[in-house]
Coordinates of C-alpha atoms and ligand atoms in Angstrom, one line a residue:
M1 CA 328.0 94.0 260.5
S2 CA 326.5 91.6 263.0
S3 CA 323.2 92.3 265.0
L4 CA 322.3 91.1 268.9
A5 CA 319.5 90.5 270.6
I6 CA 318.4 91.3 273.8
D7 CA 316.0 88.2 273.4
N8 CA 313.2 85.8 275.9
V9 CA 312.3 90.0 277.5
G10 CA 309.2 89.5 280.0
L11 CA 308.6 93.3 280.3
L12 CA 310.2 95.6 277.5
I13 CA 309.5 99.0 278.3
T14 CA 310.8 101.1 275.3
G15 CA 309.8 104.8 276.7
E16 CA 308.1 105.3 272.3
P17 CA 304.1 105.1 273.5
S18 CA 304.3 104.8 269.6
L19 CA 306.0 101.3 269.6
G20 CA 303.9 99.6 273.4
D21 CA 301.2 100.3 275.8
G22 CA 300.8 102.9 277.6
P23 CA 303.1 106.1 278.5
L24 CA 306.7 104.4 278.3
G25 CA 305.1 101.8 275.4
E26 CA 305.5 98.6 277.0
L27 CA 305.6 95.3 275.1
R28 CA 305.1 92.1 276.6
D29 CA 307.2 88.7 275.9
A30 CA 309.5 91.0 273.6
A31 CA 313.4 91.2 272.1
V32 CA 314.8 94.1 271.3
I33 CA 317.5 94.6 268.3
F34 CA 320.8 95.9 268.1
E35 CA 323.6 96.5 265.2
D36 CA 326.3 99.1 264.6
G37 CA 325.6 100.0 268.4
K38 CA 322.0 101.6 267.7
V39 CA 318.0 99.4 268.1
V40 CA 317.1 98.6 265.0
A41 CA 313.9 96.9 265.9
V42 CA 311.7 96.0 268.4
E43 CA 309.4 92.6 268.4
R44 CA 307.9 89.6 269.0
A45 CA 309.9 87.1 271.5
G46 CA 312.3 84.4 269.6
V47 CA 313.9 85.7 266.7
E48 CA 317.1 86.0 264.7
A49 CA 320.5 87.5 265.2
D50 CA 324.2 87.5 265.4
G51 CA 323.9 87.0 268.7
R52 CA 321.6 86.8 271.4
V53 CA 321.7 87.4 275.0
D54 CA 318.4 85.7 277.4
A55 CA 317.0 87.8 279.3
G56 CA 314.9 85.3 281.4
G57 CA 311.6 86.4 281.2
R58 CA 313.4 90.0 283.1
C59 CA 312.0 93.2 282.8
V60 CA 314.8 95.3 280.0
M61 CA 314.7 99.8 279.3
P62 CA 316.2 101.8 278.5
G63 CA 319.0 102.7 280.0
F64 CA 319.2 105.7 282.7
V65 CA 319.8 109.0 281.3
D66 CA 321.8 110.9 284.6
S67 CA 321.2 114.9 283.3
H68 CA 322.7 116.6 286.5
T69 CA 325.8 115.4 287.5
H70 CA 329.2 117.1 289.3
L71 CA 331.4 113.9 288.7
V72 CA 334.8 116.2 288.5
F73 CA 335.9 116.5 292.2
A74 CA 338.8 115.9 294.7
G75 CA 337.9 115.8 298.8
D76 CA 335.3 114.5 301.1
R77 CA 332.6 116.3 303.2
S78 CA 331.4 113.6 305.0
E79 CA 331.6 115.4 308.4
E80 CA 329.8 118.1 306.5
F81 CA 327.0 116.0 306.3
A82 CA 327.3 114.6 309.5
A83 CA 326.8 117.8 311.0
R84 CA 323.3 118.3 309.2
M85 CA 322.0 114.7 309.9
A86 CA 323.2 116.5 313.5
G87 CA 320.4 119.6 313.3
K88 CA 323.3 122.1 310.9
A89 CA 321.4 123.6 308.1
Y90 CA 322.7 123.0 304.2
E91 CA 324.9 126.0 302.5
A92 CA 325.6 127.1 299.3
G93 CA 329.5 128.0 300.6
G94 CA 330.5 124.8 301.4
I95 CA 331.2 124.5 297.6
R96 CA 334.9 126.4 298.6
V97 CA 335.6 122.7 300.5
T98 CA 335.4 120.3 297.6
S99 CA 336.8 123.5 295.1
E100 CA 340.5 123.8 297.5
A101 CA 340.9 119.7 297.1
T102 CA 339.7 120.2 293.3
R103 CA 342.7 122.9 292.9
V104 CA 345.5 120.7 294.1
A105 CA 344.2 117.3 292.1
S106 CA 346.7 116.7 289.0
A107 CA 344.1 116.3 286.1
A108 CA 344.8 112.7 286.6
D109 CA 343.4 112.1 289.6
L110 CA 340.7 113.8 289.1
E111 CA 340.4 111.8 286.1
R112 CA 340.7 108.8 287.7
L113 CA 337.7 109.8 290.2
A114 CA 336.0 110.5 287.8
W115 CA 336.1 107.7 286.3
E116 CA 335.4 105.9 289.6
R117 CA 332.3 107.1 290.4
R118 CA 331.3 106.2 286.5
A119 CA 331.8 102.3 286.6
E120 CA 329.1 103.3 290.3
G121 CA 326.7 104.8 287.6
L122 CA 327.6 101.6 285.2
R123 CA 326.5 99.2 287.6
A124 CA 322.9 101.6 288.9
G125 CA 322.3 101.3 285.1
I126 CA 323.7 105.4 284.2
T127 CA 324.3 104.6 280.5
H128 CA 324.4 108.4 279.7
V129 CA 325.4 111.2 282.2
E130 CA 326.3 115.3 282.0
I131 CA 329.1 116.3 283.9
K132 CA 329.4 119.9 285.4
S133 CA 333.1 121.7 286.1
G134 CA 332.3 123.9 289.6
Y135 CA 334.3 123.1 292.0
G136 CA 337.7 124.9 290.6
L137 CA 336.8 128.1 290.8
D138 CA 339.9 130.0 288.7
V139 CA 340.2 129.5 284.9
D140 CA 343.1 126.9 284.9
S141 CA 341.0 124.8 287.4
E142 CA 337.5 124.9 285.8
A143 CA 340.0 124.0 282.1
K144 CA 341.7 121.4 284.1
S145 CA 337.4 120.0 285.2
C146 CA 336.1 120.6 282.1
A147 CA 339.0 118.4 279.9
V148 CA 339.1 115.9 282.4
A149 CA 334.8 115.8 282.0
A150 CA 335.5 116.0 278.2
K151 CA 336.6 112.0 278.2
L152 CA 333.7 110.8 279.9
T153 CA 330.9 112.6 278.2
D154 CA 329.6 115.1 274.8
D155 CA 327.6 116.9 277.5
V156 CA 330.1 119.1 279.3
T157 CA 329.2 121.7 281.0
F158 CA 331.0 125.1 282.7
L159 CA 329.5 126.1 286.3
G160 CA 332.0 128.7 287.3
A161 CA 329.3 130.4 288.6
H162 CA 328.5 128.3 291.2
V163 CA 330.0 129.6 294.1
V164 CA 332.2 133.2 294.6
P165 CA 335.8 131.8 295.3
A166 CA 336.9 133.1 298.8
E167 CA 339.5 135.1 296.8
F168 CA 336.7 137.4 295.2
E169 CA 334.5 137.9 298.4
S170 CA 335.1 141.3 298.6
D171 CA 334.4 141.5 294.7
P172 CA 331.2 139.1 293.6
D173 CA 331.2 140.8 290.4
A174 CA 334.2 140.5 290.1
Y175 CA 334.9 137.3 290.1
V176 CA 331.4 137.0 287.2
D177 CA 332.9 139.2 284.6
L178 CA 336.5 136.4 284.9
V179 CA 333.4 133.7 285.0
R180 CA 332.2 135.2 281.2
G181 CA 335.3 137.0 280.3
E182 CA 338.0 134.3 280.4
M183 CA 337.0 131.3 282.0
L184 CA 334.6 130.8 279.6
A185 CA 337.1 131.5 276.8
A186 CA 339.2 128.9 278.3
C187 CA 336.7 126.4 278.7
A188 CA 333.7 126.6 276.2
P189 CA 335.5 124.5 273.7
R190 CA 335.2 121.6 275.7
C191 CA 331.3 122.2 276.3
R192 CA 327.9 121.9 275.4
W193 CA 326.2 123.7 278.3
I194 CA 327.2 126.8 280.3
D195 CA 325.3 126.4 284.2
A196 CA 324.8 129.3 287.0
F197 CA 323.7 129.1 290.5
C198 CA 321.3 131.0 291.2
E199 CA 320.1 131.2 294.9
T200 CA 320.7 133.4 297.9
G201 CA 324.5 132.4 299.2
A202 CA 325.8 131.8 295.2
F203 CA 324.9 133.8 292.6
T204 CA 321.6 137.0 291.8
A205 CA 319.7 136.3 289.1
E206 CA 321.3 139.8 287.2
Q207 CA 324.5 138.2 287.2
C208 CA 323.5 134.4 286.6
R209 CA 321.5 136.2 283.7
A210 CA 324.8 138.2 282.9
V211 CA 326.6 134.4 283.0
L212 CA 324.0 132.8 281.0
E213 CA 323.8 135.7 277.8
A214 CA 327.8 135.5 277.5
G215 CA 327.7 131.7 277.2
R216 CA 324.9 131.9 274.7
A217 CA 327.9 133.8 272.2
A218 CA 329.7 132.0 272.8
G219 CA 327.5 129.1 271.5
L220 CA 326.9 127.0 274.6
G221 CA 323.3 126.0 275.4
L222 CA 321.6 127.1 278.3
R223 CA 321.2 125.3 281.8
L224 CA 320.2 126.4 285.7
H225 CA 320.2 125.8 288.9
G226 CA 316.8 127.3 290.8
N227 CA 314.9 127.5 293.2
Q228 CA 316.9 125.2 295.8
L229 CA 317.0 126.0 299.0
G230 CA 313.9 128.7 298.5
P231 CA 312.0 130.4 296.3
G232 CA 313.6 132.3 293.7
E233 CA 313.6 134.2 290.5
G234 CA 315.3 131.3 289.1
V235 CA 313.0 129.1 287.1
R236 CA 311.2 132.9 286.0
L237 CA 315.3 133.3 284.2
A238 CA 315.8 130.1 282.6
V239 CA 312.3 129.9 280.7
E240 CA 312.9 133.6 280.1
L241 CA 315.9 132.6 278.6
E242 CA 314.7 129.1 277.1
A243 CA 317.1 127.5 278.5
A244 CA 316.9 123.2 278.1
S245 CA 316.5 122.9 281.8
V246 CA 316.1 124.5 285.3
D247 CA 317.1 122.2 288.5
H248 CA 315.7 121.8 291.7
C249 CA 312.8 122.9 291.3
T250 CA 311.7 122.6 294.9
Y251 CA 310.5 125.7 295.9
L252 CA 308.3 126.9 293.1
A253 CA 305.9 129.5 293.3
D254 CA 302.4 129.4 291.0
A255 CA 303.7 131.5 288.9
D256 CA 306.9 129.7 288.2
V257 CA 304.7 126.9 287.8
E258 CA 303.0 128.4 284.7
A259 CA 305.7 129.3 283.2
L260 CA 307.8 126.2 282.8
A261 CA 304.2 125.1 281.4
G262 CA 303.9 127.0 278.5
S263 CA 307.5 126.3 277.8
R264 CA 310.7 124.3 275.8
T265 CA 312.6 124.6 279.9
V266 CA 312.3 120.9 281.7
A267 CA 312.3 121.0 285.5
T268 CA 314.9 118.9 286.5
F269 CA 313.8 117.4 290.2
L270 CA 316.8 116.5 292.1
P271 CA 315.3 114.4 295.3
A272 CA 318.3 112.4 296.6
T273 CA 320.1 116.3 297.2
D274 CA 316.7 117.0 298.9
F275 CA 317.0 114.0 301.2
S276 CA 320.7 115.0 301.9
T277 CA 320.3 118.5 303.0
R278 CA 316.8 117.6 304.2
Q279 CA 314.8 119.9 302.2
P280 CA 311.4 119.5 301.4
Y281 CA 310.2 117.1 298.1
P282 CA 309.1 119.3 295.5
D283 CA 305.8 119.1 294.3
A284 CA 306.4 116.9 290.8
R285 CA 302.2 116.3 290.4
R286 CA 301.6 120.1 290.5
V287 CA 304.2 120.8 287.7
I288 CA 303.6 117.5 285.5
D289 CA 299.4 118.3 285.4
A290 CA 300.3 121.9 284.6
G291 CA 301.5 120.6 281.1
A292 CA 305.6 121.1 282.4
T293 CA 308.4 118.6 280.9
V294 CA 310.1 116.6 283.5
A295 CA 313.7 115.0 284.6
L296 CA 314.8 113.0 287.3
A297 CA 318.6 113.4 288.0
T298 CA 320.9 112.7 290.7
N299 CA 322.8 115.3 291.0
T300 CA 326.3 113.1 291.9
N301 CA 328.5 115.5 293.9
P302 CA 330.1 115.6 297.4
G303 CA 327.9 117.8 299.0
S304 CA 324.2 117.6 298.7
S305 CA 323.9 114.3 297.0
N306 CA 326.7 111.7 297.3
T307 CA 325.1 109.4 295.4
T308 CA 324.9 108.0 291.5
S309 CA 321.8 105.9 292.3
M310 CA 318.6 106.6 289.8
G311 CA 317.0 104.4 291.6
F312 CA 317.1 106.0 295.0
C313 CA 315.7 109.5 292.8
I314 CA 312.4 107.4 291.3
A315 CA 312.1 106.0 294.8
L316 CA 311.7 109.9 296.2
A317 CA 309.8 110.9 293.7
V318 CA 306.9 108.0 293.8
R319 CA 307.4 107.7 297.7
D320 CA 307.6 111.6 297.9
M321 CA 307.1 113.5 294.8
G322 CA 303.6 112.4 293.6
M323 CA 304.9 110.6 290.5
T324 CA 304.0 107.3 289.4
V325 CA 306.5 104.8 288.9
A326 CA 305.7 105.2 284.9
E327 CA 306.3 109.1 285.6
A328 CA 309.3 108.7 287.7
V329 CA 310.5 106.3 284.9
G330 CA 310.2 108.1 281.8
A331 CA 311.8 111.1 283.6
A332 CA 314.9 109.2 284.3
T333 CA 315.2 108.8 280.4
R334 CA 313.7 110.5 277.9
G335 CA 313.2 112.9 280.4
G336 CA 316.8 113.6 281.2
A337 CA 317.4 112.8 277.0
A338 CA 314.6 116.4 277.2
A339 CA 316.8 118.1 279.5
L340 CA 319.8 117.5 277.4
R341 CA 317.7 118.6 273.9
R342 CA 319.0 114.7 272.5
E343 CA 316.7 112.5 270.6
D344 CA 319.2 109.8 270.3
I345 CA 319.2 108.4 273.5
G346 CA 316.8 107.6 276.7
R347 CA 314.3 105.3 274.3
L348 CA 314.8 101.9 272.9
A349 CA 313.4 102.8 269.7
P350 CA 314.7 101.8 265.9
G351 CA 317.3 104.2 265.6
C352 CA 318.4 105.8 268.9
R353 CA 321.7 104.7 270.7
A354 CA 321.6 101.1 272.1
D355 CA 321.3 101.5 275.5
A356 CA 319.5 99.6 277.6
I357 CA 319.6 97.7 281.1
V358 CA 318.3 94.5 282.2
L359 CA 317.0 94.2 285.6
D360 CA 317.0 91.6 288.0
A361 CA 313.4 92.5 288.3
A362 CA 310.0 91.7 286.3
S363 CA 308.6 95.7 286.0
P364 CA 310.6 98.5 287.8
I365 CA 308.7 99.3 290.5
D366 CA 310.8 96.8 292.2
F367 CA 312.9 100.3 292.1
V368 CA 310.5 101.4 294.8
Y369 CA 309.3 98.2 296.6
R370 CA 312.6 97.3 297.4
P371 CA 314.3 100.5 297.3
G372 CA 318.3 99.8 297.9
V373 CA 318.2 96.9 296.5
P374 CA 320.8 96.3 293.7
L375 CA 318.2 96.0 290.7
V376 CA 320.8 96.2 287.6
R377 CA 321.8 93.3 285.8
E378 CA 323.4 94.2 282.9
T379 CA 324.4 97.6 281.3
F380 CA 324.5 97.9 277.8
V381 CA 326.2 101.1 275.8
A382 CA 326.0 101.5 272.3
G383 CA 324.6 98.0 272.1
R384 CA 328.1 97.1 274.3
T385 CA 328.3 95.3 277.6
A386 CA 329.5 98.5 279.6
W387 CA 328.6 96.0 283.3
S388 CA 327.8 92.5 284.4
A389 CA 326.5 91.0 287.6
E390 CA 327.6 87.9 285.8
G391 CA 331.4 89.6 285.3
Ligands
NIG1 O1 322.9 120.7 292.7 N1 323.6 123.7 294.1 C1 324.8 123.8 293.4 N2 325.5 122.8 293.7 C2 325.6 121.9 294.1 C3 326.3 121.7 296.0 C4 327.2 121.1 295.2 C5 327.6 121.4 297.3 O2 327.1 121.6 298.4 O3 328.8 120.9 296.7 C6 323.5 120.8 294.2 O4 323.4 120.9 295.2

């Protein structure tokens, strides 16, 4: 087995406090060594290894763990976005527009589009993604979407309860029965997770409960979209059901923050969504100070967050959500891993998957200080170069 050292690292962020200084376990003038797709050691610079990448004094950190995406879709909603920028409000019902395009797309076309988005994410330093279905909204199209997602990741989420499709408008409960029955049975073999959108215009808390409980009975872990467009029961439902994550958390009451703080449910913030939908940004400071675990994710989708840039999310989190740079970087790496209940990613610690990014910067503060500038020079997934600025 051959080893690879990323050497001459000016600032190595391990993400593991016991390996270095501060909450992110930082080391100066260091090296990280990969073998067989895993991290085997972090050391002082100047190590011996079979292969060597010279980081040239730059910053090296864990790759981003993007724990909330909708990468499998067809179609375009730029007109809806333009209308929103001109003052129209965001509505959950826009999901149906994407659903029409996704239903008629072939699996091959959906896969090509998803890989294009995944390649964009690799360029932006995302080394692991969760991918949801949710734009098929019938049994065959949801199964097709889950099968495509499973080609890109082992964290696939069944989101049949994304919105009620037009053909069930007069009987939403019949759609909920379809989701927790035949649709779940068709999708579950490809999935690790089940999710639902708890919001006015999507599904009630009781409908979400029924869907999530059916998913749990089918062996899936639970996630929930909650408190995105207004206050609601989503966060408390997720905590009560011991979901791994509740995502959005834009509108939180004191009781929601208390519930999160006393739980294992991660509060996942999606600030690029609040940017694109002109919602207020969540008060992450309040949630962190209460003691809850938080994550940042891109929520890549055609309606509310058409970006693969975790750097942009970090910039918003620091600029507008009260997070420090270290907190935002932690939330985008090991926070994402916690939201997916994984110990093997999100840190550069021995035993973890060798997922790392070399920045064209001395420190991750540049994600905020130099917003919008592409800062990822090289992306490693499982110890191999998945993308490099040098080609
Ligand atoms: O997370 N909230 C639900 N789902 C997506 C919206 C998708 C869309 O508008 O197409 C979200 O924002």
